[in-house]
XYZ file of C-alpha atoms in Angstrom:
372
model
C 23.976 -18.580 5.506
C 24.552 -15.267 7.090
C 27.844 -13.582 5.991
C 28.609 -13.426 10.367
C 32.225 -15.165 11.499
C 34.355 -15.357 14.056
C 36.085 -12.135 15.017
C 39.547 -12.339 14.107
C 42.099 -12.898 16.586
C 42.510 -10.185 19.161
C 38.929 -8.667 19.015
C 36.249 -8.982 21.329
C 33.530 -11.897 20.055
C 29.922 -10.491 19.305
C 27.913 -9.722 22.523
C 24.296 -10.626 21.846
C 21.821 -10.968 24.879
C 18.628 -13.256 24.801
C 16.256 -12.294 27.082
C 13.319 -14.759 27.724
C 9.735 -13.852 28.878
C 7.095 -16.236 29.978
C 9.570 -19.148 28.140
C 5.704 -20.578 26.376
C 4.454 -21.927 22.421
C 8.717 -23.442 22.306
C 11.072 -20.336 23.172
C 12.152 -21.954 26.051
C 13.511 -25.528 23.243
C 14.186 -22.041 20.711
C 16.194 -20.021 22.656
C 18.339 -23.023 23.875
C 18.684 -24.011 20.997
C 19.366 -20.939 19.240
C 21.717 -20.373 22.753
C 24.239 -23.549 21.353
C 23.829 -22.580 17.123
C 25.114 -18.944 18.370
C 28.163 -20.077 20.847
C 29.225 -22.654 18.077
C 30.024 -20.278 15.734
C 32.274 -17.670 17.997
C 29.654 -14.962 19.865
C 29.210 -14.538 23.246
C 25.485 -15.625 24.915
C 24.324 -14.452 27.582
C 20.780 -15.825 28.392
C 17.772 -13.170 30.832
C 15.489 -15.929 31.771
C 13.281 -16.748 35.280
C 15.751 -19.633 37.145
C 12.643 -22.290 36.346
C 13.671 -21.850 32.667
C 17.548 -22.459 34.141
C 16.163 -25.636 35.274
C 14.146 -27.149 32.436
C 16.654 -25.469 29.366
C 20.302 -25.909 30.948
C 21.524 -22.882 29.016
C 24.698 -23.149 30.039
C 25.083 -26.146 29.238
C 25.015 -25.001 25.620
C 27.282 -22.808 26.486
C 26.005 -19.448 26.910
C 26.381 -16.541 30.467
C 22.693 -17.305 32.489
C 21.574 -14.723 34.183
C 18.272 -14.538 36.671
C 15.978 -12.280 35.215
C 12.093 -11.776 36.214
C 9.590 -11.515 34.232
C 7.834 -8.881 35.923
C 8.505 -5.754 34.879
C 9.549 -4.329 37.733
C 11.653 -1.487 37.844
C 14.181 -3.787 40.317
C 13.717 -6.549 37.072
C 14.035 -3.166 34.773
C 17.300 -2.811 36.839
C 19.165 -6.429 36.214
C 18.226 -5.531 32.280
C 19.180 -2.756 31.906
C 22.774 -3.808 33.787
C 22.472 -7.484 31.620
C 22.345 -5.134 28.823
C 25.010 -2.264 29.213
C 27.746 -3.771 26.687
C 26.043 -6.292 25.243
C 26.154 -5.235 20.752
C 22.791 -6.405 20.149
C 20.024 -7.631 22.264
C 17.696 -10.644 21.316
C 13.866 -10.623 23.464
C 11.461 -13.633 22.530
C 8.194 -12.604 23.533
C 5.785 -9.436 24.113
C 7.402 -9.818 28.378
C 10.406 -9.531 27.441
C 10.258 -7.475 24.186
C 9.067 -5.064 26.961
C 11.991 -4.757 28.889
C 14.363 -4.471 26.650
C 12.336 -1.897 24.735
C 12.675 -0.083 28.572
C 15.953 -0.972 28.619
C 17.448 0.333 25.614
C 15.801 3.252 25.421
C 18.100 6.437 24.818
C 21.252 3.777 23.117
C 21.855 2.229 19.995
C 21.955 -0.743 20.518
C 19.839 -2.483 18.501
C 16.411 -5.050 19.289
C 15.718 -7.670 18.126
C 12.278 -8.981 18.998
C 11.074 -12.230 18.159
C 7.097 -12.518 18.168
C 6.275 -16.620 18.742
C 2.528 -16.321 19.983
C -0.217 -13.620 20.055
C -3.011 -13.874 23.148
C -6.461 -14.093 23.366
C -7.728 -12.282 26.251
C -10.548 -10.509 25.977
C -11.429 -6.842 27.374
C -8.890 -4.795 29.240
C -6.185 -7.210 29.120
C -7.003 -7.491 25.376
C -6.591 -3.030 25.369
C -3.907 -3.605 27.752
C -1.689 -5.950 25.352
C -2.840 -3.723 22.624
C -0.840 -0.685 23.861
C 1.897 -2.933 25.096
C 3.024 -4.843 21.193
C 2.344 -1.375 20.206
C 5.685 0.196 22.027
C 7.748 -3.039 21.592
C 6.984 -3.333 17.490
C 7.607 0.555 17.294
C 11.113 0.154 19.304
C 12.722 -2.784 17.716
C 15.450 -2.781 14.668
C 13.693 -6.006 13.338
C 10.956 -8.232 14.435
C 11.146 -11.715 13.466
C 7.833 -13.636 13.578
C 7.134 -17.097 13.414
C 3.737 -17.589 11.603
C 2.540 -15.218 8.689
C -0.103 -13.283 10.362
C 1.766 -12.423 13.449
C 4.272 -10.262 10.555
C 1.042 -9.604 9.879
C 0.228 -8.413 12.853
C 3.360 -6.749 14.151
C 2.975 -4.296 10.777
C 0.015 -3.651 11.354
C 0.948 -2.654 15.555
C 4.007 -0.429 13.974
C 7.018 -2.434 13.509
C 9.957 -0.261 11.101
C 10.858 -4.270 9.876
C 8.798 -7.333 10.510
C 10.210 -10.643 8.811
C 9.416 -14.279 8.686
C 11.355 -16.131 10.505
C 9.674 -19.874 11.242
C 11.878 -21.417 13.443
C 13.094 -24.476 14.292
C 11.532 -27.478 17.562
C 14.375 -29.883 18.898
C 12.553 -32.795 18.411
C 11.205 -35.015 21.237
C 13.408 -37.512 22.316
C 12.046 -40.207 24.323
C 12.406 -44.178 23.561
C 13.367 -44.973 19.679
C 11.828 -49.099 20.788
C 8.405 -47.424 21.313
C 8.580 -48.688 24.732
C 7.849 -46.069 26.909
C 4.710 -44.774 24.760
C 3.145 -48.288 25.691
C 4.054 -48.473 28.699
C 2.258 -45.538 29.368
C -0.934 -45.883 27.390
C -0.826 -49.182 29.334
C -0.571 -46.640 33.297
C -3.384 -44.139 31.101
C -5.823 -47.045 30.554
C -5.311 -47.850 26.811
C -4.991 -50.993 26.138
C -6.319 -53.057 23.388
C -8.848 -48.604 22.480
C -7.605 -46.260 20.377
C -5.337 -43.242 22.313
C -6.148 -39.573 21.199
C -3.433 -36.614 22.984
C -4.486 -33.093 23.660
C -2.072 -30.636 25.383
C -4.462 -27.523 26.804
C -4.406 -25.349 29.728
C -7.334 -26.487 32.265
C -8.641 -22.681 33.295
C -11.464 -20.444 32.186
C -10.791 -20.552 28.588
C -12.736 -22.881 25.875
C -10.468 -24.856 24.883
C -10.977 -27.124 27.542
C -14.644 -27.380 27.434
C -14.905 -27.704 23.789
C -11.900 -30.785 23.876
C -14.824 -32.510 27.171
C -18.437 -31.884 24.372
C -16.641 -33.441 21.226
C -15.433 -36.432 24.293
C -19.597 -36.970 25.034
C -19.732 -38.548 21.618
C -16.866 -40.873 21.074
C -18.485 -42.635 24.398
C -20.978 -43.990 21.426
C -17.836 -46.245 19.811
C -16.436 -48.788 19.778
C -13.922 -49.264 21.628
C -14.739 -46.418 22.697
C -11.523 -44.007 22.949
C -9.599 -42.288 25.736
C -8.727 -38.779 25.364
C -4.568 -38.124 27.080
C -5.215 -34.340 28.347
C -1.775 -32.941 28.743
C -2.530 -29.892 31.441
C -2.462 -27.822 34.392
C -4.516 -24.759 36.036
C -7.629 -23.352 38.281
C -9.787 -25.418 37.246
C -8.442 -29.297 36.792
C -10.657 -30.114 39.833
C -13.797 -28.583 38.556
C -12.902 -30.456 35.111
C -12.022 -33.497 36.978
C -15.597 -33.068 38.772
C -16.873 -32.801 34.931
C -15.499 -36.152 33.505
C -17.000 -38.842 36.512
C -20.006 -37.180 36.370
C -20.903 -37.204 32.706
C -18.717 -41.136 32.812
C -16.424 -38.922 29.772
C -12.999 -41.376 28.247
C -11.037 -38.377 29.317
C -7.517 -38.813 31.336
C -6.228 -35.458 32.649
C -3.173 -36.033 32.983
C -0.015 -32.810 34.180
C 2.642 -31.340 30.957
C 5.668 -32.850 31.981
C 3.968 -35.862 31.543
C 5.852 -34.743 28.422
C 4.207 -34.780 24.879
C 6.497 -36.787 23.227
C 5.732 -39.435 25.372
C 1.943 -39.445 24.751
C 2.699 -39.261 21.293
C 4.800 -42.407 21.050
C 1.894 -44.523 21.094
C -0.979 -41.951 20.596
C -3.642 -42.888 17.556
C -4.354 -39.102 16.534
C -3.187 -36.024 18.276
C -5.948 -32.537 19.025
C -4.539 -29.224 18.950
C -7.927 -27.319 19.616
C -6.949 -23.322 20.207
C -8.408 -20.048 19.595
C -4.775 -19.225 18.046
C -1.389 -20.565 18.323
C 1.585 -20.825 16.122
C 4.340 -23.842 15.403
C 2.539 -25.443 18.314
C 5.242 -28.044 19.356
C 2.130 -30.618 19.934
C 1.068 -30.155 16.237
C 4.621 -30.898 14.447
C 5.751 -33.342 17.021
C 2.860 -35.146 15.658
C 3.442 -34.743 11.854
C 7.412 -35.811 12.681
C 6.394 -39.066 14.369
C 3.435 -39.573 11.842
C 0.613 -39.314 14.385
C -2.409 -38.002 12.272
C -3.764 -34.242 13.427
C -6.367 -33.408 13.821
C -5.968 -29.257 14.405
C -8.240 -26.432 14.705
C -7.824 -23.878 11.866
C -6.198 -20.768 13.077
C -3.516 -18.528 13.539
C -0.375 -19.811 11.819
C -1.712 -23.864 12.301
C -2.911 -24.120 8.592
C 0.660 -22.893 6.603
C 2.590 -24.834 8.927
C 0.466 -27.717 8.801
C -0.351 -27.625 5.433
C -2.334 -30.434 3.953
C -1.020 -32.889 6.349
C -3.117 -32.572 9.246
C -7.337 -32.539 8.931
C -8.388 -28.796 10.064
C -11.862 -27.511 12.272
C -12.981 -24.639 13.198
C -12.152 -23.091 16.146
C -15.282 -23.280 19.527
C -17.164 -26.294 16.558
C -17.825 -29.228 19.792
C -19.759 -31.441 16.449
C -16.650 -30.716 13.652
C -13.737 -31.842 16.520
C -15.683 -35.253 17.908
C -16.599 -35.826 13.608
C -13.081 -35.052 12.129
C -12.305 -37.636 14.822
C -14.888 -40.785 14.288
C -13.825 -40.085 11.027
C -10.269 -40.151 11.660
C -10.922 -43.888 13.295
C -13.031 -44.894 10.928
C -11.182 -44.972 7.934
C -7.199 -46.578 8.973
C -6.334 -45.579 5.162
C -6.782 -41.778 6.093
C -4.517 -42.053 9.200
C -2.013 -44.010 7.082
C -2.033 -41.267 4.567
C -1.920 -38.303 6.543
C 0.782 -39.988 8.405
C 2.887 -40.466 5.794
C 1.920 -36.854 4.766
C 3.144 -35.367 8.360
C 6.474 -36.863 7.999
C 7.162 -35.187 4.440
C 5.245 -31.726 5.849
C 8.054 -32.019 8.936
C 10.660 -32.159 6.844
C 10.547 -29.439 4.614
C 9.984 -27.061 7.925
C 13.481 -25.410 9.023
C 16.316 -26.827 10.357
C 18.045 -25.560 13.888
C 20.666 -25.623 11.974
C 18.584 -23.060 8.757
C 17.548 -21.100 11.854
C 20.098 -19.936 13.385
C 21.933 -18.903 9.305
C 19.219 -16.991 9.571
C 18.704 -14.586 12.886
C 22.212 -14.782 13.197
C 22.316 -12.837 8.808
C 19.815 -10.752 11.346
C 22.384 -10.075 13.705
C 24.902 -9.297 11.392
C 23.221 -6.858 9.172
C 22.074 -5.204 12.718
C 25.580 -4.607 13.587
C 27.300 -4.001 10.766
C 24.937 -0.568 10.108
C 25.558 0.384 13.905
C 29.080 0.168 13.499
C 29.044 2.289 11.220
């Protein structure tokens, strides 16, 4: 537990600015949870993020002040962030976009900067080079880099971070009806009554991931009963992917991300995490919490997060993915064992309270050294 305590009467409370970039990879729920925990401990919190983030996560109901900030690195955004951080005792940026804005806004200031690395980009070509440059700049500007998985700690150190630490975050569980009625209703709407329901999540874009899932689904057509894959996601290739599904007669239904991972998993038989890189992926965490057997690609921080409580396959191999799902569907005892192992693994993860305590101890360390 942090040694920091609420200020004595007459002293101003610690003011921390939480700066949020794109809000993906569980970042938004983490900042919401962190803000609520900090406010409860007497910290004054200001959250800077795009307006849709406030509508989705309701930072103000957690007791934080909210200031709209675009995630783009423009002069206007830079000015807003500089003004936002003018009286901050510490700035905590989440992700590369937010980290870059904070680093630029705080140059020539002594305000401590904490940057949490929640994810990493897998963009190829010139975008990858630009990303490396940004990572170098953010890593070197940060007083402390908090990384959610060990491979991100290594990446931050390789980019020149002075102080990089492992700091797994607790993602709040999805809330769905406990009686399972929501899951059964959705299952019926999807057409998955009397057949196995598989759940996956992916951006419907030109990346390799949607194609891998559809390629694996080709083999599932031969199973009786034929499983149905509910693929949650949005993107510019949605129409093209739907045409392929229709043309090849694939047992796949495309559902928008707004459907909610928790609702989809409420009555799922197997969850699929297929990604070129992933860390503490919300779908994987929610699947293990709920005891839904998980098949995941062995990339990034996934093996560290799931341990032995999931079936791991290489990325880019639809045959291995399809075979792993086939084996699980044919083996109810294995599915039951994974359900038990998943819940046990989830019980070892940090709680929201321990996450707040760890972050607050870092704040305490940095603000104490600044004051001295």
